[in-house]
Amino acid sequence: MKLWAILLLLAPIGGHSETIPQPFISLEPKWTVNFEGESVTLTCNVVPFYSPWKTTWYHEQFYKTVKKIRGRILQVKESGDYRCQVTGSALSSSVHLDFSKASLILQAPPAVFEGDLVILRCKSRAEAAATAKAINKNRKHLEFLGESSEFRIRNAGLKDNGDYHCTELRKECCNASSNTVKIQVQELFPRPVLTASSRRPVEGNPLTLTCETQLPPQKSSVQLQFRFFKEKQTLGSGWQRSTELQIPAVWEEDSGSYSCEAMGSSIEKSSPTFSVQVQRAAVKVQVHTVPASESVLEGQELVFICSVEGIRGPITVSWYKISNRKKTKIQASPAAEFKILEVKSSDAGMYTCEANNSHYHYEANRPVTITVKVPVSQPELTLRTRRDLVAEGDTVTLYCKVWKGSFPIVYQFYREDVFLKKITLSWKVSFVSISLTAEHSGNYYCTADNGLGPQRSEAVSLTVTVPISQPVLTISTARAQIVEGDSVTLRCATRRGSPPILYRFYHKDVPLRMKSITSEGLASFNFFATAEHSGNYHCSASNSLGTQYSEPVSLSITVPVSRPVLTLRAPRMQAVVGDVLELHCDASRGSPPILYEFYHEDVLLGSHSAPTGGGASFNLSLSAEHSGNYSCKANNDVATEHSDTMSFTVTVPVSRPVLILRILGAQAVVGDVMELHCETLTGSPPILYQFYHENVTLGSSSTLYGGEASLNLSLTSEHSGNYSCEARNMLGAQHSNTVTLSVTVPVSRPVLTLRVFGAQAVVGDIVELHCEALIGSPPILYRFYHENVILGNLSAPSGGRGASFNFSLTSEHSGNYSCEADNQVETKCSEVVTLSISGLTENRSSPVATAVTGALFMVGLAAGALLLYCWLSKKAEGEPSSNSSRSPSDSDPQEPTYHNVPAWIELQPVYSNVNPRGRDVVYSEVKRIRGEAKLTAPPAPTLLRNKDCSVVYSQVKVASTPASRAQLLTASAPHR
């Protein structure tokens, strides 16, 4: 029998006085080499396992113990040697773990035993980068690995010992080589040893052969089988689970060499031979029973056999029952058997036999005591506790009771087919007490056996209610930063606790959902994240023994910013230049920090961060350029949103307007259309423009959008003077500077007056030609003509009463006179006045008169030359000599007009221009009509004429008398 099984039978329940086997460590996953960051779960195992034992772990690095940890199960991520120890045991064998930083590792189990299926796994961090993997032993290639990257050693043996590593062919670069794993195959079990109950048995005696070996604790689950040999001949039925072989009787021929074999996991091992020498017996009489037991079941058939050795010849056998030291003969027969068909309780006692032949009397050397046994009835198992709800730490007592059965009775107790305790009593009731842990839940039963066959009770279920351990809340999401709309999973898990367990989830102490789990130790709750889900979460786990709460776990939900709202705040309803405008941008939703940016016509004005959320403001001192569209943008690194555009108008006071007077020509002339243009550089519409002439309103104009307005004015002479304009909006009015305008008035038709000092014009008289235009802007240039030949010109700088020209008459001065008024806007000619000189044959034609005439002639030549020069200049410039368009007094050439001499000369003497014979002369008006604009050669300088003037001859009637002629001659006589 295995050593740990023997210890199990001897170990009392709940005690620690027995020797505890050395523990061993199991891994999950089973690899000793893993990548850094992975974890391995270590379990400390003891066979048999008793839950009250406490486990201590030792973690060694560089031959130094660096950590001691409690708990049967340990999850590790650090390299080093690990050992465990339970209370009262030795340290386990060390298990070395490596958590490698390499890109390729070879994984192997911690221990390899004979017959194992060994799996070596070649694992890389980036499987997709590899093209092929190979396994090597002792630096020699074994084979290429398939898709699973595993190499299998089936039925491991000593031939498989060695150093293994794997290599990987990579696409990008060079090959990679893993760590080396040393495989050392251990014995599954040692070579068995055969022992016998006796090396020198006597003929006819039984012989027991025992085949002994032992499995390591790690392989305690392997089922060993045994078989026995004599001289290589198989004994019995072959392979069996029992380590013993019973030979009822051996004889001389049974002497020889014996051996055994043990087999497990296809590993077979043979023991060394064991020599047995059967001794020959002298005369010997023995009593045997069939069945070969001194205990006989009630009602069973019992056969006594009297075996006789060493007696030759016919014998007679007699049977005796011994009671109170008295022998009572039962039967005498030549046969060596005595049979009781149905054994009764009264058949119990001592029996013996005697063998007789004709010479000798032999009595059995030892009587046989027959005990009549009553099989036990089916036992009943009851469980007794102090309360109905059994909790961890309580004590339960298991009672196993039989109603009948021979003593002694062996009671055995089991939980889920796992042996707990064995008790042998001469009582019909046995009990055992257990201090309960969570592992004690399950079905219990007991067996009772008094050697006549075990009886098993009905199973009784026991549930040990385990208090809930503190749950652990974990939050799982698809990414590290949780954004609104992501799926969030809350998991609440407990390591211990009897189901059913009720889990509740809380957000800021507000219950979310509850979930009942009957078997698994966790519950989950899913939701899609919103902004309201940020905060602390915890969960609770409850069963019938109470409630435990997890530690809080904080969850932060990042909310994309919503579309912000831009608010413009000014100190008054209508913002004015110089006011401070506050731009406030606020996103109603969004996780902080939020960066706000402010824009004017898509140009960034500035930005402001809101570290704790909410809105942000930006202040702007307003100028005229700040009218327009405003917007803002909110950004919290998850989303960027733009606000709607808001239009904002800055009301600008009007600036001082500028008045511009626009006319077509170089100067303003009556009849021209003048544009008054008023313009402001700045000012918010609508703007009302008003135009003033000498502070009298001319008109107004309102502009809804622009900064200028105009007014057209048809000029008259009254329009000279000062002009200004005014610009007004809702913030006030501004006046322009004053602009002075002088309107040039075309001259009216001048009137020519001839004044002489006598009653008649006589050669030698002084004649005054006076030319005056009643209307016309100065300066006015007056020109005087005699028979269209210029006599001279005079300028009137300030207008006034015209201009005069004096000359002394000669005989050549008779004729037609006219004058011309010119103010460079228009030129007008007077009517023609005829002058008749009296006494042309008299002495007035003296040398003095001749000299005067010569002087006048020279003056006329000079004036003619000057007029010719001016006329030629005007022709070269393409301009007419006079501005007929500005001569409203010109007559229509198709309608002749007759003029009288003006009234202002009525008191003057009336002269006839020509009166050679004293008869009345009547002259009609002769007007020269200019044709279409035809270019003609200029006249000769000596023939300068006033072409634009109409020559009007008035009827002059002269009543001449001698006296008057004499006076004229006298007045015109030259001075000597």
Tab-separated table of C-alpha atoms in Angstrom, residues 75-312:
chain	number	residue	atom	x	y	z
A	75	GLN	CA	-0.346	34.383	-8.552
A	76	VAL	CA	3.116	35.605	-9.530
A	77	LYS	CA	4.762	37.723	-12.219
A	78	GLU	CA	8.370	37.766	-10.928
A	79	SER	CA	11.212	35.448	-11.850
A	80	GLY	CA	12.889	33.348	-9.208
A	81	ASP	CA	12.595	30.131	-7.195
A	82	TYR	CA	9.339	29.434	-5.431
A	83	ARG	CA	8.748	26.990	-2.585
A	84	CYS	CA	5.822	26.354	-0.318
A	85	GLN	CA	5.349	24.833	3.078
A	86	VAL	CA	2.294	23.792	5.001
A	87	THR	CA	2.143	23.704	8.763
A	88	GLY	CA	4.291	20.859	10.031
A	89	SER	CA	5.697	19.844	6.642
A	90	ALA	CA	9.052	20.168	5.005
A	91	LEU	CA	9.667	22.691	2.249
A	92	SER	CA	8.511	21.665	-1.203
A	93	SER	CA	10.942	21.234	-4.020
A	94	SER	CA	11.654	24.566	-5.648
A	95	VAL	CA	10.086	25.588	-8.919
A	96	HIS	CA	12.072	28.094	-10.959
A	97	LEU	CA	10.069	30.600	-13.024
A	98	ASP	CA	11.422	32.938	-15.670
A	99	PHE	CA	9.470	35.943	-16.969
A	100	SER	CA	11.492	36.779	-20.022
A	101	LYS	CA	11.908	40.029	-21.932
A	102	ALA	CA	13.076	38.103	-24.985
A	103	SER	CA	11.083	38.040	-28.207
A	104	LEU	CA	11.152	34.217	-28.394
A	105	ILE	CA	10.853	31.692	-25.567
A	106	LEU	CA	10.646	27.930	-25.243
A	107	GLN	CA	8.082	26.827	-22.668
A	108	ALA	CA	8.263	23.520	-20.791
A	109	PRO	CA	6.620	21.947	-17.715
A	110	PRO	CA	8.465	22.088	-14.369
A	111	ALA	CA	8.973	18.311	-14.089
A	112	VAL	CA	8.980	15.358	-16.497
A	113	PHE	CA	8.372	11.781	-15.421
A	114	GLU	CA	8.780	8.527	-17.264
A	115	GLY	CA	5.946	7.825	-19.658
A	116	ASP	CA	4.718	11.437	-19.685
A	117	LEU	CA	3.496	13.186	-22.775
A	118	VAL	CA	5.789	16.205	-22.772
A	119	ILE	CA	4.813	19.323	-24.710
A	120	LEU	CA	7.399	21.977	-25.514
A	121	ARG	CA	5.939	25.188	-26.928
A	122	CYS	CA	7.925	27.725	-28.923
A	123	LYS	CA	6.262	31.125	-28.440
A	124	SER	CA	7.099	34.507	-29.891
A	125	ARG	CA	5.762	37.941	-29.069
A	126	ALA	CA	4.798	38.671	-32.679
A	127	GLU	CA	3.683	35.435	-34.308
A	128	ALA	CA	2.878	37.121	-37.621
A	129	ALA	CA	6.498	38.100	-38.142
A	130	ALA	CA	7.758	34.506	-38.204
A	131	THR	CA	8.024	32.307	-41.272
A	132	ALA	CA	9.131	29.045	-39.611
A	133	LYS	CA	10.095	27.613	-36.226
A	134	ALA	CA	12.342	24.671	-35.409
A	135	ILE	CA	13.167	22.674	-32.272
A	136	ASN	CA	16.741	21.716	-31.417
A	137	LYS	CA	18.178	19.232	-28.930
A	138	ASN	CA	21.716	19.531	-27.703
A	139	ARG	CA	22.265	22.131	-30.470
A	140	LYS	CA	21.159	19.722	-33.164
A	141	HIS	CA	18.098	20.244	-35.297
A	142	LEU	CA	15.227	17.877	-34.531
A	143	GLU	CA	12.326	19.050	-36.655
A	144	PHE	CA	10.353	22.049	-37.882
A	145	LEU	CA	7.283	22.990	-35.898
A	146	GLY	CA	3.784	23.271	-37.270
A	147	GLU	CA	1.211	26.020	-36.786
A	148	SER	CA	0.758	25.108	-33.127
A	149	SER	CA	4.476	25.739	-32.487
A	150	GLU	CA	4.529	22.663	-30.213
A	151	PHE	CA	6.927	19.741	-29.996
A	152	ARG	CA	5.610	16.591	-28.347
A	153	ILE	CA	7.602	13.873	-26.622
A	154	ARG	CA	5.428	10.825	-26.162
A	155	ASN	CA	6.205	8.269	-23.493
A	156	ALA	CA	9.167	10.213	-22.141
A	157	GLY	CA	12.247	8.262	-21.166
A	158	LEU	CA	15.915	8.672	-20.403
A	159	LYS	CA	16.630	8.932	-24.116
A	160	ASP	CA	14.794	12.270	-24.117
A	161	ASN	CA	17.114	13.904	-21.572
A	162	GLY	CA	18.982	16.900	-22.925
A	163	ASP	CA	19.029	20.635	-23.616
A	164	TYR	CA	16.296	21.958	-25.863
A	165	HIS	CA	15.807	25.303	-27.547
A	166	CYS	CA	13.890	26.628	-30.530
A	167	THR	CA	14.707	29.005	-33.337
A	168	GLU	CA	12.562	31.248	-35.483
A	169	LEU	CA	13.072	32.424	-39.041
A	170	ARG	CA	11.826	35.997	-39.461
A	171	LYS	CA	10.824	37.921	-42.537
A	172	GLU	CA	12.241	41.293	-41.615
A	173	CYS	CA	15.655	40.412	-40.341
A	174	CYS	CA	17.632	37.646	-38.829
A	175	ASN	CA	16.747	34.490	-36.946
A	176	ALA	CA	15.868	34.452	-33.271
A	177	SER	CA	16.841	31.837	-30.695
A	178	SER	CA	14.980	31.032	-27.508
A	179	ASN	CA	16.135	30.139	-24.029
A	180	THR	CA	17.459	26.629	-23.317
A	181	VAL	CA	15.278	24.179	-21.418
A	182	LYS	CA	16.940	21.229	-19.713
A	183	ILE	CA	14.762	18.110	-19.774
A	184	GLN	CA	15.645	15.586	-17.032
A	185	VAL	CA	13.216	12.660	-17.037
A	186	GLN	CA	12.512	11.468	-13.485
A	187	GLU	CA	11.509	7.983	-12.428
A	188	LEU	CA	7.780	7.518	-12.255
A	189	PHE	CA	8.372	5.013	-9.477
A	190	PRO	CA	11.447	3.119	-8.250
A	191	ARG	CA	12.126	-0.525	-9.088
A	192	PRO	CA	9.741	-2.608	-7.002
A	193	VAL	CA	10.963	-4.849	-4.206
A	194	LEU	CA	9.375	-8.274	-3.624
A	195	THR	CA	8.997	-9.565	-0.082
A	196	ALA	CA	7.335	-12.730	1.279
A	197	SER	CA	5.705	-13.562	4.543
A	198	SER	CA	8.375	-16.275	5.000
A	199	ARG	CA	11.519	-17.231	3.173
A	200	ARG	CA	11.243	-20.844	4.461
A	201	PRO	CA	7.550	-21.777	4.676
A	202	VAL	CA	6.455	-25.212	5.742
A	203	GLU	CA	4.556	-27.420	3.371
A	204	GLY	CA	0.884	-26.792	3.474
A	205	ASN	CA	1.202	-23.279	4.937
A	206	PRO	CA	0.033	-20.143	3.093
A	207	LEU	CA	2.496	-17.716	1.598
A	208	THR	CA	1.927	-13.972	1.025
A	209	LEU	CA	3.973	-12.162	-1.605
A	210	THR	CA	4.167	-8.307	-1.493
A	211	CYS	CA	5.411	-6.076	-4.338
A	212	GLU	CA	6.422	-2.657	-2.950
A	213	THR	CA	7.147	0.640	-4.742
A	214	GLN	CA	5.964	4.261	-4.391
A	215	LEU	CA	4.751	7.070	-6.697
A	216	PRO	CA	5.940	10.671	-6.200
A	217	PRO	CA	3.292	13.061	-4.803
A	218	GLN	CA	2.918	14.781	-8.178
A	219	LYS	CA	1.841	11.440	-9.705
A	220	SER	CA	-0.413	10.273	-6.931
A	221	SER	CA	-3.269	10.013	-9.408
A	222	VAL	CA	-1.503	7.278	-11.446
A	223	GLN	CA	-2.981	3.820	-10.887
A	224	LEU	CA	-0.298	1.169	-10.485
A	225	GLN	CA	-0.869	-2.495	-11.313
A	226	PHE	CA	1.139	-5.485	-10.170
A	227	ARG	CA	1.715	-9.070	-11.226
A	228	PHE	CA	3.781	-11.884	-9.719
A	229	PHE	CA	6.041	-14.543	-11.218
A	230	LYS	CA	7.594	-17.880	-10.161
A	231	GLU	CA	10.457	-18.794	-12.383
A	232	LYS	CA	9.007	-16.413	-15.009
A	233	GLN	CA	5.614	-18.085	-14.796
A	234	THR	CA	2.720	-15.746	-14.082
A	235	LEU	CA	0.907	-16.441	-10.850
A	236	GLY	CA	-2.766	-15.866	-10.300
A	237	SER	CA	-4.863	-13.975	-12.876
A	238	GLY	CA	-2.102	-11.610	-14.022
A	239	TRP	CA	-2.244	-7.812	-13.518
A	240	GLN	CA	-3.997	-6.654	-10.346
A	241	ARG	CA	-4.229	-3.463	-8.320
A	242	SER	CA	-3.327	-5.107	-5.051
A	243	THR	CA	0.309	-5.158	-4.026
A	244	GLU	CA	-0.209	-8.606	-2.393
A	245	LEU	CA	-0.671	-12.145	-3.728
A	246	GLN	CA	-2.006	-14.805	-1.357
A	247	ILE	CA	-0.874	-18.461	-1.909
A	248	PRO	CA	-3.139	-20.614	0.306
A	249	ALA	CA	-0.620	-23.426	0.748
A	250	VAL	CA	2.818	-24.110	-0.470
A	251	TRP	CA	4.452	-27.378	-0.978
A	252	GLU	CA	7.887	-28.591	-1.577
A	253	GLU	CA	7.495	-28.101	-5.288
A	254	ASP	CA	6.657	-24.445	-4.656
A	255	SER	CA	10.227	-23.728	-3.680
A	256	GLY	CA	12.097	-21.460	-6.154
A	257	SER	CA	12.712	-17.858	-7.281
A	258	TYR	CA	9.882	-15.338	-7.220
A	259	SER	CA	9.659	-11.836	-8.679
A	260	CYS	CA	7.074	-9.140	-9.408
A	261	GLU	CA	6.424	-6.337	-11.868
A	262	ALA	CA	4.830	-2.930	-11.383
A	263	MET	CA	3.248	-0.980	-14.241
A	264	GLY	CA	1.879	2.557	-14.492
A	265	SER	CA	1.480	4.944	-17.463
A	266	SER	CA	2.959	2.260	-19.731
A	267	ILE	CA	6.112	2.078	-17.576
A	268	GLU	CA	6.943	-1.419	-16.396
A	269	LYS	CA	9.630	-2.311	-13.877
A	270	SER	CA	10.645	-5.700	-12.458
A	271	SER	CA	11.851	-6.437	-8.954
A	272	PRO	CA	14.953	-8.427	-8.099
A	273	THR	CA	14.247	-12.170	-7.544
A	274	PHE	CA	13.289	-13.437	-4.136
A	275	SER	CA	14.113	-17.068	-3.162
A	276	VAL	CA	11.540	-19.190	-1.276
A	277	GLN	CA	12.477	-22.633	0.140
A	278	VAL	CA	9.457	-24.739	1.279
A	279	GLN	CA	10.283	-26.992	4.202
A	280	ARG	CA	9.000	-30.556	4.320
A	281	ALA	CA	6.629	-31.106	7.263
A	282	ALA	CA	6.479	-33.965	9.742
A	283	VAL	CA	3.109	-35.560	10.599
A	284	LYS	CA	0.769	-32.773	10.972
A	285	VAL	CA	-2.967	-32.641	11.515
A	286	GLN	CA	-4.787	-29.384	10.940
A	287	VAL	CA	-8.362	-28.223	10.781
A	288	HIS	CA	-9.356	-26.078	7.847
A	289	THR	CA	-12.673	-24.498	7.111
A	290	VAL	CA	-14.364	-23.581	3.925
A	291	PRO	CA	-14.697	-20.706	3.676
A	292	ALA	CA	-11.227	-20.348	5.038
A	293	SER	CA	-12.187	-18.084	7.857
A	294	GLU	CA	-12.892	-18.620	11.467
A	295	SER	CA	-15.697	-16.134	11.180
A	296	VAL	CA	-18.756	-17.595	9.589
A	297	LEU	CA	-21.813	-15.737	8.535
A	298	GLU	CA	-25.070	-16.746	9.999
A	299	GLY	CA	-26.907	-19.092	7.597
A	300	GLN	CA	-23.780	-19.814	5.651
A	301	GLU	CA	-22.610	-23.319	4.826
A	302	LEU	CA	-19.520	-24.280	6.783
A	303	VAL	CA	-17.235	-27.173	5.898
A	304	PHE	CA	-14.546	-28.426	8.241
A	305	ILE	CA	-11.623	-30.202	6.635
A	306	CYS	CA	-9.128	-32.185	8.599
A	307	SER	CA	-5.832	-32.211	6.763
A	308	VAL	CA	-3.384	-34.918	7.673
A	309	GLU	CA	0.256	-34.874	6.667
A	310	GLY	CA	2.866	-37.476	7.213
A	311	ILE	CA	0.435	-40.341	7.852
A	312	ARG	CA	0.439	-43.069	5.412
